[in-house]
mmCIF file of C-alpha atoms in Angstrom:
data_model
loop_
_atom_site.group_PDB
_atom_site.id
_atom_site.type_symbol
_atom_site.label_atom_id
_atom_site.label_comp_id
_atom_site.label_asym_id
_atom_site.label_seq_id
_atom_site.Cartn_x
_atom_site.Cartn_y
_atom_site.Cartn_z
ATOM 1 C CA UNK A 36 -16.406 -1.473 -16.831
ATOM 2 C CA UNK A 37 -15.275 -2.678 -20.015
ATOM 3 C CA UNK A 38 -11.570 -3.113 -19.481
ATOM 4 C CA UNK A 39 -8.034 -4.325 -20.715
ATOM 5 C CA UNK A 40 -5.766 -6.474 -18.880
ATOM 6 C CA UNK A 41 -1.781 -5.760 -20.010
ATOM 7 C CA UNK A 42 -0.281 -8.877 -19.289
ATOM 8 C CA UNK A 43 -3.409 -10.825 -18.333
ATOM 9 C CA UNK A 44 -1.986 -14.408 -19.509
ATOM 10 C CA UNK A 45 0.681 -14.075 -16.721
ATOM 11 C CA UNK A 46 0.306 -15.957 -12.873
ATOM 12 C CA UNK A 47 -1.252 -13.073 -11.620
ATOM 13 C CA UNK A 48 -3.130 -11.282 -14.664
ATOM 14 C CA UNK A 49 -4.933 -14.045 -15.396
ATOM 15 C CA UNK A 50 -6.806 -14.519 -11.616
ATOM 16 C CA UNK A 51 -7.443 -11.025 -11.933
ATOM 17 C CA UNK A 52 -8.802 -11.804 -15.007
ATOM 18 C CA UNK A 53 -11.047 -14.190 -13.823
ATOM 19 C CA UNK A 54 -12.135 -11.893 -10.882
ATOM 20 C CA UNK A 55 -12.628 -8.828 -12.703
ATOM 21 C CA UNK A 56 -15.802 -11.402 -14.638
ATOM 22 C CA UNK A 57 -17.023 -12.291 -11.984
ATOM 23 C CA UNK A 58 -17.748 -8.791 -10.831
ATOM 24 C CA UNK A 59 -19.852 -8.365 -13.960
ATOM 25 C CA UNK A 60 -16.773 -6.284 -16.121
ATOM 26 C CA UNK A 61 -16.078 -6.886 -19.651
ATOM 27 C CA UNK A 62 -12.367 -7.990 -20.469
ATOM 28 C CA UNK A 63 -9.814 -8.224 -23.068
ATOM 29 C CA UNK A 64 -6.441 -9.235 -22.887
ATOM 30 C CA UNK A 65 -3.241 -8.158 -24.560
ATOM 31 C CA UNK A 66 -0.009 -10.522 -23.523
ATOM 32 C CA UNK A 67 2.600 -11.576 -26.251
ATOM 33 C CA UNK A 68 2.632 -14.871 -24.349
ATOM 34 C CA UNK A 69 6.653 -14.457 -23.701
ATOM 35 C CA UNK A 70 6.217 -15.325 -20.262
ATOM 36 C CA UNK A 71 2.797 -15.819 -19.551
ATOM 37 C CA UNK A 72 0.286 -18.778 -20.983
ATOM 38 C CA UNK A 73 -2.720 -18.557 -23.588
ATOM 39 C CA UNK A 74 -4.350 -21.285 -21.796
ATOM 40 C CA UNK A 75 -4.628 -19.344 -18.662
ATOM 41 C CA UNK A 76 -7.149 -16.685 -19.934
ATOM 42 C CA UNK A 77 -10.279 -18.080 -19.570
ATOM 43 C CA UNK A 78 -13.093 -19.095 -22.911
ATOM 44 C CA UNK A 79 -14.948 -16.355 -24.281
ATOM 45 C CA UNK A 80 -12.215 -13.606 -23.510
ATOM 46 C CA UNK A 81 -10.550 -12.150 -26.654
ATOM 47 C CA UNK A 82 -7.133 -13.092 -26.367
ATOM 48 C CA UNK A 83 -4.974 -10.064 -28.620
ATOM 49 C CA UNK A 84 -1.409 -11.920 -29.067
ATOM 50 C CA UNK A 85 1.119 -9.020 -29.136
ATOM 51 C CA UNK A 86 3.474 -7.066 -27.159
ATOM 52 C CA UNK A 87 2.417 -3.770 -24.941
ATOM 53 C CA UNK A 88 3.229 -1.220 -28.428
ATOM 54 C CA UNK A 89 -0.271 -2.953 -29.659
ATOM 55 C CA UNK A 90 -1.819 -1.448 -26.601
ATOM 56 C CA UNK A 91 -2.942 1.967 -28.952
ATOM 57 C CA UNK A 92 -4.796 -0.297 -31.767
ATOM 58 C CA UNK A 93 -6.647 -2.411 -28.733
ATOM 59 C CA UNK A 94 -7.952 0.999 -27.107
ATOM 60 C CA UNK A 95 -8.753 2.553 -30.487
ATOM 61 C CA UNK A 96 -12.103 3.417 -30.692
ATOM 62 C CA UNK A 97 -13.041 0.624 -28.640
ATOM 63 C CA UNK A 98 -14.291 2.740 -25.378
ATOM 64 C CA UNK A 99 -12.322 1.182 -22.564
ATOM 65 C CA UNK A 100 -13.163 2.712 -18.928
ATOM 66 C CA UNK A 101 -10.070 1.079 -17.878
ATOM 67 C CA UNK A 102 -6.570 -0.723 -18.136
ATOM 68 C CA UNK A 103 -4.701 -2.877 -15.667
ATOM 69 C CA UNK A 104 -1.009 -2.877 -16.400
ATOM 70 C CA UNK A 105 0.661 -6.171 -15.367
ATOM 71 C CA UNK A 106 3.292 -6.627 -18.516
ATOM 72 C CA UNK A 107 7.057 -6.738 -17.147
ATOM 73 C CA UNK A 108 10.292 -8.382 -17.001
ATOM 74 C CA UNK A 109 10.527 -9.532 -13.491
ATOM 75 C CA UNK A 110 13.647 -11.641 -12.510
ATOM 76 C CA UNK A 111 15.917 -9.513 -10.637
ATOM 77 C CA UNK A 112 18.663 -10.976 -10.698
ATOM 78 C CA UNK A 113 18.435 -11.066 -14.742
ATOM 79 C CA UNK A 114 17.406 -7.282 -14.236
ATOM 80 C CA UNK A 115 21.005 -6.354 -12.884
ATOM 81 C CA UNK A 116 23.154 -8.296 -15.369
ATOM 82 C CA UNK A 117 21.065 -7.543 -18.548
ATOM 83 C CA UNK A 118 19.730 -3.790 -17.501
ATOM 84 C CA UNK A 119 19.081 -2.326 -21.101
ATOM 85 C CA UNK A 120 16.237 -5.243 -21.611
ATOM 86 C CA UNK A 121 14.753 -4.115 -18.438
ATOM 87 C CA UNK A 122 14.392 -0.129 -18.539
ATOM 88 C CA UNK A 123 13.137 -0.582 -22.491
ATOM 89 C CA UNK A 124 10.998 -3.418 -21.488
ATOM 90 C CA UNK A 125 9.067 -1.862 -18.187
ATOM 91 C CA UNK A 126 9.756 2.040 -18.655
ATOM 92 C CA UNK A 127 9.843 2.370 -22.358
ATOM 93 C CA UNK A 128 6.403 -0.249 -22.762
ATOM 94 C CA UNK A 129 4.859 1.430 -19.815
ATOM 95 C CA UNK A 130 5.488 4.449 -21.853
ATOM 96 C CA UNK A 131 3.683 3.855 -24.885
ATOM 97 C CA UNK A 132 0.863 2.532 -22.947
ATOM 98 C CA UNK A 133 0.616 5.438 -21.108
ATOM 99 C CA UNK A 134 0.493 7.476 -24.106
ATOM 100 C CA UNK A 135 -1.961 5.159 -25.892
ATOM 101 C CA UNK A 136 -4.301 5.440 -22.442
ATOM 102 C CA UNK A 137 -3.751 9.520 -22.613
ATOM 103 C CA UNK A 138 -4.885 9.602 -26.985
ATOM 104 C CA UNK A 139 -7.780 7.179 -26.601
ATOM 105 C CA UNK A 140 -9.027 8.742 -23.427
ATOM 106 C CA UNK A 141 -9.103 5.425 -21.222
ATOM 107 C CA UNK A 142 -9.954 7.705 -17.399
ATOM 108 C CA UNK A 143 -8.296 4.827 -15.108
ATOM 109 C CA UNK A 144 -4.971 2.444 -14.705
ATOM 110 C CA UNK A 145 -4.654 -0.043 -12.275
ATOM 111 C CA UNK A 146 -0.500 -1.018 -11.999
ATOM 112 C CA UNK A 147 0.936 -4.047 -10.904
ATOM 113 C CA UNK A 148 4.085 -2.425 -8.744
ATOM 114 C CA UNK A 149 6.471 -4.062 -6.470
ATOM 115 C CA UNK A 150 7.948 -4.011 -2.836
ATOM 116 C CA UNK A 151 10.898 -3.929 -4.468
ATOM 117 C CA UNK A 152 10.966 -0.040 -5.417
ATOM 118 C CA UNK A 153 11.666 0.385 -1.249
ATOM 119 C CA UNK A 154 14.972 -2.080 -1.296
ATOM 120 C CA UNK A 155 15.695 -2.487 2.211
ATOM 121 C CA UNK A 156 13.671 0.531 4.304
ATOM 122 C CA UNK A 157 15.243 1.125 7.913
ATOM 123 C CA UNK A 158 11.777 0.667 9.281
ATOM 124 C CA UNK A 159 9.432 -2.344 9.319
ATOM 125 C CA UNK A 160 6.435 -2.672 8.611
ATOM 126 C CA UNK A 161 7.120 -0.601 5.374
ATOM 127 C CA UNK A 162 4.813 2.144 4.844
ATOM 128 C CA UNK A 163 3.832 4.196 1.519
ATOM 129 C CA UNK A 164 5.664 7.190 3.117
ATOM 130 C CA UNK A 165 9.345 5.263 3.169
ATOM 131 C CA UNK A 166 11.448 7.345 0.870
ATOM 132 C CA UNK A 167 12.236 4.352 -1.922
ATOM 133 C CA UNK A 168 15.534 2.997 -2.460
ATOM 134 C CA UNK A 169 15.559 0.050 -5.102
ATOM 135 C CA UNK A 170 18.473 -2.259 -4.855
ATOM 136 C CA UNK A 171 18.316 -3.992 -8.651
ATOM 137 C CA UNK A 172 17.291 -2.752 -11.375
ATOM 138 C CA UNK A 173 13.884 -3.877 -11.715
ATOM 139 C CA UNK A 174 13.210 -2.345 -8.799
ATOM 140 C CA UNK A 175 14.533 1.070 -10.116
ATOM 141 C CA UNK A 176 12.531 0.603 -13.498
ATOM 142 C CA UNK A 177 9.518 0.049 -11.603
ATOM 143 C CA UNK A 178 9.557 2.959 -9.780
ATOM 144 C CA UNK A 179 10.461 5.261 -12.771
ATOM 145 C CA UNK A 180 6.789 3.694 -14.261
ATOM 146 C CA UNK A 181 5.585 5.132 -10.648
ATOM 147 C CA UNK A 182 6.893 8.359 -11.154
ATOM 148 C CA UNK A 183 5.665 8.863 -14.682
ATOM 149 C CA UNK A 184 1.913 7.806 -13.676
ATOM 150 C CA UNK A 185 2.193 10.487 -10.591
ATOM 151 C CA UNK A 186 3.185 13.007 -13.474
ATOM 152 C CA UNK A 187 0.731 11.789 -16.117
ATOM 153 C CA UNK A 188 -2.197 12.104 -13.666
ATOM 154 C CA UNK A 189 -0.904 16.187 -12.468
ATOM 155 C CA UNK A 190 -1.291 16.438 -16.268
ATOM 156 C CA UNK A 191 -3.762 14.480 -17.985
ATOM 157 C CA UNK A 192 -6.295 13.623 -15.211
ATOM 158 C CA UNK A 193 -5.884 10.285 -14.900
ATOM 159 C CA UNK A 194 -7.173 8.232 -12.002
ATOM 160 C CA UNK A 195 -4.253 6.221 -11.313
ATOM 161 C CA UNK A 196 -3.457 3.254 -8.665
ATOM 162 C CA UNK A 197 -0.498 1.531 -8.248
ATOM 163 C CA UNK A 198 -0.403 -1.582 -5.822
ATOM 164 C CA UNK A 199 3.084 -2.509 -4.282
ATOM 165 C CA UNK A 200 3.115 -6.569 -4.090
ATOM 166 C CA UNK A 201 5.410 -8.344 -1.821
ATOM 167 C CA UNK A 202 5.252 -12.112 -1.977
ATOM 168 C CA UNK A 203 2.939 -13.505 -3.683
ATOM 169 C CA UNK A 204 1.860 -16.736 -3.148
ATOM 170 C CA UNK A 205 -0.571 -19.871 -3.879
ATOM 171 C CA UNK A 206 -3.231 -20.417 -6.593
ATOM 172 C CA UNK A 207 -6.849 -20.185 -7.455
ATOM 173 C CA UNK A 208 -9.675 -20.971 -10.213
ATOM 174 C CA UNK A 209 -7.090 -23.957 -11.369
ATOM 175 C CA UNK A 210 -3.929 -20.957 -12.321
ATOM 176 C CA UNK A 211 -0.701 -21.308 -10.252
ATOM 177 C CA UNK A 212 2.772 -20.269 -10.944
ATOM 178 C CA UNK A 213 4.659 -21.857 -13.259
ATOM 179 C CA UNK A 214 7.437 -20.113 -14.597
ATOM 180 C CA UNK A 215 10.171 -20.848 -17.222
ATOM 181 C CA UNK A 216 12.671 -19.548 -14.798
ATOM 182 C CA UNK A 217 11.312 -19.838 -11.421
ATOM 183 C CA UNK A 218 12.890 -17.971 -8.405
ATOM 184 C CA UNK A 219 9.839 -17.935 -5.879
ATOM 185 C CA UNK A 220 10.377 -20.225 -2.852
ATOM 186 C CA UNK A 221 7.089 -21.740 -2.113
ATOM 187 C CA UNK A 222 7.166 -23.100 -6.098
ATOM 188 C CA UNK A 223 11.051 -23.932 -5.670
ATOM 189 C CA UNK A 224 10.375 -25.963 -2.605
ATOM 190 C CA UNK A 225 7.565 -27.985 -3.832
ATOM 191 C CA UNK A 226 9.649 -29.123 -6.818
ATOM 192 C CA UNK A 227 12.155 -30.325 -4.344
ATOM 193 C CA UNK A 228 9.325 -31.909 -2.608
ATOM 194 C CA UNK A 229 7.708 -33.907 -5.458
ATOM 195 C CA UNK A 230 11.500 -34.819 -6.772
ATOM 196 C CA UNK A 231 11.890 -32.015 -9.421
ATOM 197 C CA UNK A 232 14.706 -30.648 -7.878
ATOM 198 C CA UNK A 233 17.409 -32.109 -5.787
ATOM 199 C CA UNK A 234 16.844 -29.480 -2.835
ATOM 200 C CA UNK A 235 15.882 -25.867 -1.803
ATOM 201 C CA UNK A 236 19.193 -23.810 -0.810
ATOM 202 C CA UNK A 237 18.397 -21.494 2.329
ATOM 203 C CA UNK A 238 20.477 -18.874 1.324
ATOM 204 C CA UNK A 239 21.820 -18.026 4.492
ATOM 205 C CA UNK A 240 20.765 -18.635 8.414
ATOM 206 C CA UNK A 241 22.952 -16.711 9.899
ATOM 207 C CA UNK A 242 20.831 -13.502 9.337
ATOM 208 C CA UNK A 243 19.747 -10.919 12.175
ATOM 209 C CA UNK A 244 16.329 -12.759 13.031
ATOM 210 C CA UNK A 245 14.991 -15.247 15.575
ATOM 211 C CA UNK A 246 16.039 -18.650 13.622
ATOM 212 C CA UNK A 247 18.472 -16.882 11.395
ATOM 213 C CA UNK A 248 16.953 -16.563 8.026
ATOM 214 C CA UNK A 249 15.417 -13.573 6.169
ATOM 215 C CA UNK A 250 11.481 -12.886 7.027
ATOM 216 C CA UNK A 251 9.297 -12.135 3.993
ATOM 217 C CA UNK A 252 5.879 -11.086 3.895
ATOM 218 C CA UNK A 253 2.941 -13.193 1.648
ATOM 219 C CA UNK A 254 0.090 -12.749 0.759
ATOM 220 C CA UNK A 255 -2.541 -15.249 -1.479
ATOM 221 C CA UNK A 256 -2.957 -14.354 -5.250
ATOM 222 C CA UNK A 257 -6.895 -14.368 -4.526
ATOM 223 C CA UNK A 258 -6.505 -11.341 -2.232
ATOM 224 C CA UNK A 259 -4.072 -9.717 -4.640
ATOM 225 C CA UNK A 260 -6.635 -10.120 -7.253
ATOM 226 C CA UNK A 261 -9.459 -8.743 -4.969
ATOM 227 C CA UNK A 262 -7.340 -6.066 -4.438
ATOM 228 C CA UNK A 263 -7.279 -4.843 -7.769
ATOM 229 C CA UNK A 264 -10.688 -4.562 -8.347
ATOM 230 C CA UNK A 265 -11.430 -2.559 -5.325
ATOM 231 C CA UNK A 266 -8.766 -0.364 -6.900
ATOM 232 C CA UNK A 267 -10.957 0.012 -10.094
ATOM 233 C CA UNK A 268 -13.995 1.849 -7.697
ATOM 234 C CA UNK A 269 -10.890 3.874 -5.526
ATOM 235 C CA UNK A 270 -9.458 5.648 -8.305
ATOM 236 C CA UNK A 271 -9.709 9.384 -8.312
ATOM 237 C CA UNK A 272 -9.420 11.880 -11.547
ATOM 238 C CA UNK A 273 -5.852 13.829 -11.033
ATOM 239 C CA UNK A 274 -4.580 11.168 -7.913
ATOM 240 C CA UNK A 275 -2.179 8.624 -8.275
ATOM 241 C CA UNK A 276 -2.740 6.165 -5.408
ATOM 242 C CA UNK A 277 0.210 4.334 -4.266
ATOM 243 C CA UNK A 278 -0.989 1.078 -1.999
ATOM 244 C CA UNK A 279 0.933 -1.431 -0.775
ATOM 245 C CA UNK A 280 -0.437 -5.401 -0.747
ATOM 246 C CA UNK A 281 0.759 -7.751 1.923
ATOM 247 C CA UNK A 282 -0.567 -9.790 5.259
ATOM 248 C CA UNK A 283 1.277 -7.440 7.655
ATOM 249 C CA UNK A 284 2.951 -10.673 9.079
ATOM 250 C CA UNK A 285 6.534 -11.909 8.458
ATOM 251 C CA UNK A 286 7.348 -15.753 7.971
ATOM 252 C CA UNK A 287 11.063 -16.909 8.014
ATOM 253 C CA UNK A 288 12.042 -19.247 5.569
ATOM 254 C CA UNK A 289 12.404 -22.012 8.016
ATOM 255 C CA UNK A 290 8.664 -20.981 9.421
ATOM 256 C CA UNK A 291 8.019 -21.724 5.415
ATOM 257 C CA UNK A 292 9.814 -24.788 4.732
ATOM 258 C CA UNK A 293 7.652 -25.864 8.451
ATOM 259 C CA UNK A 294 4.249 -25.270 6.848
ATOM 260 C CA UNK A 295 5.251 -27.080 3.700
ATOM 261 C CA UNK A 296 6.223 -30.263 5.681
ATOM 262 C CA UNK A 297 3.005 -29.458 7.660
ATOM 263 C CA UNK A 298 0.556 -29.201 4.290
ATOM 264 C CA UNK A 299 2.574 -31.903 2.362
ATOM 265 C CA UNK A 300 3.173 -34.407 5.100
ATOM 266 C CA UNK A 301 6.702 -35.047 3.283
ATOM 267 C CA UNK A 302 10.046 -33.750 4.135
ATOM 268 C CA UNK A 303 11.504 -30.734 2.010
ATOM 269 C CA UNK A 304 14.888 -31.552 1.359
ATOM 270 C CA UNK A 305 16.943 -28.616 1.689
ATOM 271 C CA UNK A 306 20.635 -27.025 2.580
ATOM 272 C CA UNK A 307 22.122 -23.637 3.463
ATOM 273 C CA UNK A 308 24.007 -21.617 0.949
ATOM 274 C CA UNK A 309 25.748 -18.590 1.506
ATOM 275 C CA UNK A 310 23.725 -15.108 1.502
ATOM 276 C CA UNK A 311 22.608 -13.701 -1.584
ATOM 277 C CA UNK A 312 24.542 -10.251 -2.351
ATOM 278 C CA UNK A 313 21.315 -7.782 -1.900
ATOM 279 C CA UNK A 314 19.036 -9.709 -0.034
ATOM 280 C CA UNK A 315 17.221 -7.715 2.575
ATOM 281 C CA UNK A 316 16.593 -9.063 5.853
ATOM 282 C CA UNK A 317 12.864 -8.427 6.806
ATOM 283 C CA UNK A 318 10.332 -7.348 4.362
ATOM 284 C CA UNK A 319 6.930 -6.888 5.746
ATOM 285 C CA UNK A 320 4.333 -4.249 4.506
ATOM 286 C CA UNK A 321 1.911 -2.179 6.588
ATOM 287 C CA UNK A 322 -1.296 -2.314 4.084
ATOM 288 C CA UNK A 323 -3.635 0.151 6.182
ATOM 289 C CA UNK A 324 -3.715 2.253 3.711
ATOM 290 C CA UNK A 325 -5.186 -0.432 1.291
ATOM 291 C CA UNK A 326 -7.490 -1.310 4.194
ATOM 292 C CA UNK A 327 -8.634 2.382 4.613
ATOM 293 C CA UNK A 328 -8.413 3.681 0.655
ATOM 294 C CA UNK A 329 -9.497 0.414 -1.330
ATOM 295 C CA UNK A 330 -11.309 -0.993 1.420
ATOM 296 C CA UNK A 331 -9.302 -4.480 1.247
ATOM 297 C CA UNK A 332 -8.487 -7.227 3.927
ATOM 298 C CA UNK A 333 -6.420 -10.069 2.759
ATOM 299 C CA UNK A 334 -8.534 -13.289 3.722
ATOM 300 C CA UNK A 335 -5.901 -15.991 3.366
ATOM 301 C CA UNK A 336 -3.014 -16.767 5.825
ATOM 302 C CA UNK A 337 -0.091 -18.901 5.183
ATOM 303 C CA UNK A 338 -1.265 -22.563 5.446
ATOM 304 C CA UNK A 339 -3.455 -21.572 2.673
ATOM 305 C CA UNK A 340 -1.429 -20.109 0.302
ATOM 306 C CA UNK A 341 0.580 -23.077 0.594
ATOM 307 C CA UNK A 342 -2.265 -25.633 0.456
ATOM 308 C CA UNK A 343 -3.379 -23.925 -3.166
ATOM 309 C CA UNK A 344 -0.240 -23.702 -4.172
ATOM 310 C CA UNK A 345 0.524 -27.932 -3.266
ATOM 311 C CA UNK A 346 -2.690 -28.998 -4.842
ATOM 312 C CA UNK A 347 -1.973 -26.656 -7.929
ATOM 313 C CA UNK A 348 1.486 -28.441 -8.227
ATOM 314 C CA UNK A 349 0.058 -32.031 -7.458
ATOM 315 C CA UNK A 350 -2.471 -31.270 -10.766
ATOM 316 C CA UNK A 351 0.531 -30.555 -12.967
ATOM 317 C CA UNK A 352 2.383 -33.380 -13.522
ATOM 318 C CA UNK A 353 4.402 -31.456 -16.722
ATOM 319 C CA UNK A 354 5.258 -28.671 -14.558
#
């Protein structure tokens, strides 16, 4: 398929990037660079340097079978004190694209959605079925862009999949997170462990849970990548497929800062803070229905994820 990646200079846009060639499919990229990095998208793929309204002049005339929509504003806790820059950011942007998809004809859309639309679900694992209940206002505007691919596909035909990430973790083909503002704990605690930062705060271990801190589920960027690929092939004229991506397994963040020591070999120096206002306590997702619909299995458990993720550091020295 000959396809364009929104966003496809970001963490994980670019290893899907680098997936989607090595099934064989043709790629472009649109990113304005604001967050992600030019250097991540591979040699030989055309690079288009401008924000998501440039998304109609890519797709013109240019016979796309698909797009994969990964362009957002992410931070959450930036998403509840600035708000405005998030809903015209994610929901107005997703809305152009959607309309440039619907004029140019473009039949599928792959989105990159979030765990965070649920907030904190009564029930764990979290199913597709839990009514959502977002807690911050990213996870509100990603749901809107949700709802308004269920409605474009009712009306327009478009096969439609949106995957629901929860942690995402590690690195592979040489890309790894690295953020400008950086608020993922496997990342944040190997800074602390090579020096860059003074400590990791545990915020909080006096939570509900075996060793008192919150449980989050990961899952390795490779398999997130794989993930959307499958997604590509599962997409269905008039359906908007809602799937959500995890390992099915919860990890503490003392069972984290454990493997760290385990894959480093070096201590992770670290203190407890008090909670975080809005934290949930136990975020794990039930992915059968990727497993049955897409035909996915993550491959990667946590050691790995943080193995990648250490030597991806340990190769960055300006990180």
């Amino acid at each position: 398929m000959k396809t364009l990646v929104v966003g496809g200079a970001g963490y994980i846009g670019s290893v899907v990037v680098r997936v989607l060639l090595e099934e064989g499919h043709e790629v472009v990229v649109l990113d304005d660079c604001s967050t992600g990095h030019a250097d991540s998208v591979p040699d030989g793929v055309e690079l288009v340097v401008d924000d998501i309204s440039a998304a109609g002049r890519v797709l013109a005339g240019a016979g796309f079978d698909a797009v994969l929509h990964f362009a957002a504003k992410s931070l959450v806790g930036e998403s509840v004190a600035h708000p405005s820059m998030y809903w015209r950011t994610n929901v107005v942007g997703s809305r152009a694209l959607l309309d440039a998809i619907t004029e140019h004809g473009v039949p599928r859309l792959v989105f990159s959605s979030t765990a965070a639309t649920y907030g904190e679900p009564d029930t764990v694992p979290i199913t597709e079925d839990v009514a959502p209940r977002p807690t911050n206002t990213y996870g509100a505007t990603k749901l809107a862009v949700d709802m308004m691919i269920t409605n474009e596909c009712t009306a327009t035909d478009l096969a439609a999949v949106s995957l629901r990430y929860f942690n995402v973790a590690g690195a592979a083909y040489g890309v790894g997170e690295r953020h400008t503002t950086e608020t993922h704990l496997i990342p944040i605690a190997l800074d602390a462990v090579l020096g860059k930062r003074d400590k990791l705060t545990v915020y909080g271990d006096d939570w509900p849970t075996p060793d008192g801190t919150p449980i989050r589920d990961y899952v390795h960027v490779a398999d997130l990548a794989k993930a959307h690929v499958l997604a590509l092939d599962a997409a269905h004229p008039g359906e908007h497929l809602i799937c959500n991506l995890g390992n099915g397994n919860g990890f503490s963040v003392k069972e984290v800062i454990a493997t760290i020591e385990e894959v480093t070999g070096l201590t992770l120096p670290h203190a407890i803070g008090p909670r975080r206002l809005g934290d949930p306590t136990q975020l794990v997702a039930s992915a059968d229905r990727a497993r049955q619909r897409l035909g996915w299995q993550p491959q990667y458990d946590l050691h790995r994820m943080v193995s990648d993720a250490w030597e991806f550091h340990q190769s960055r020295p300006d990180h």
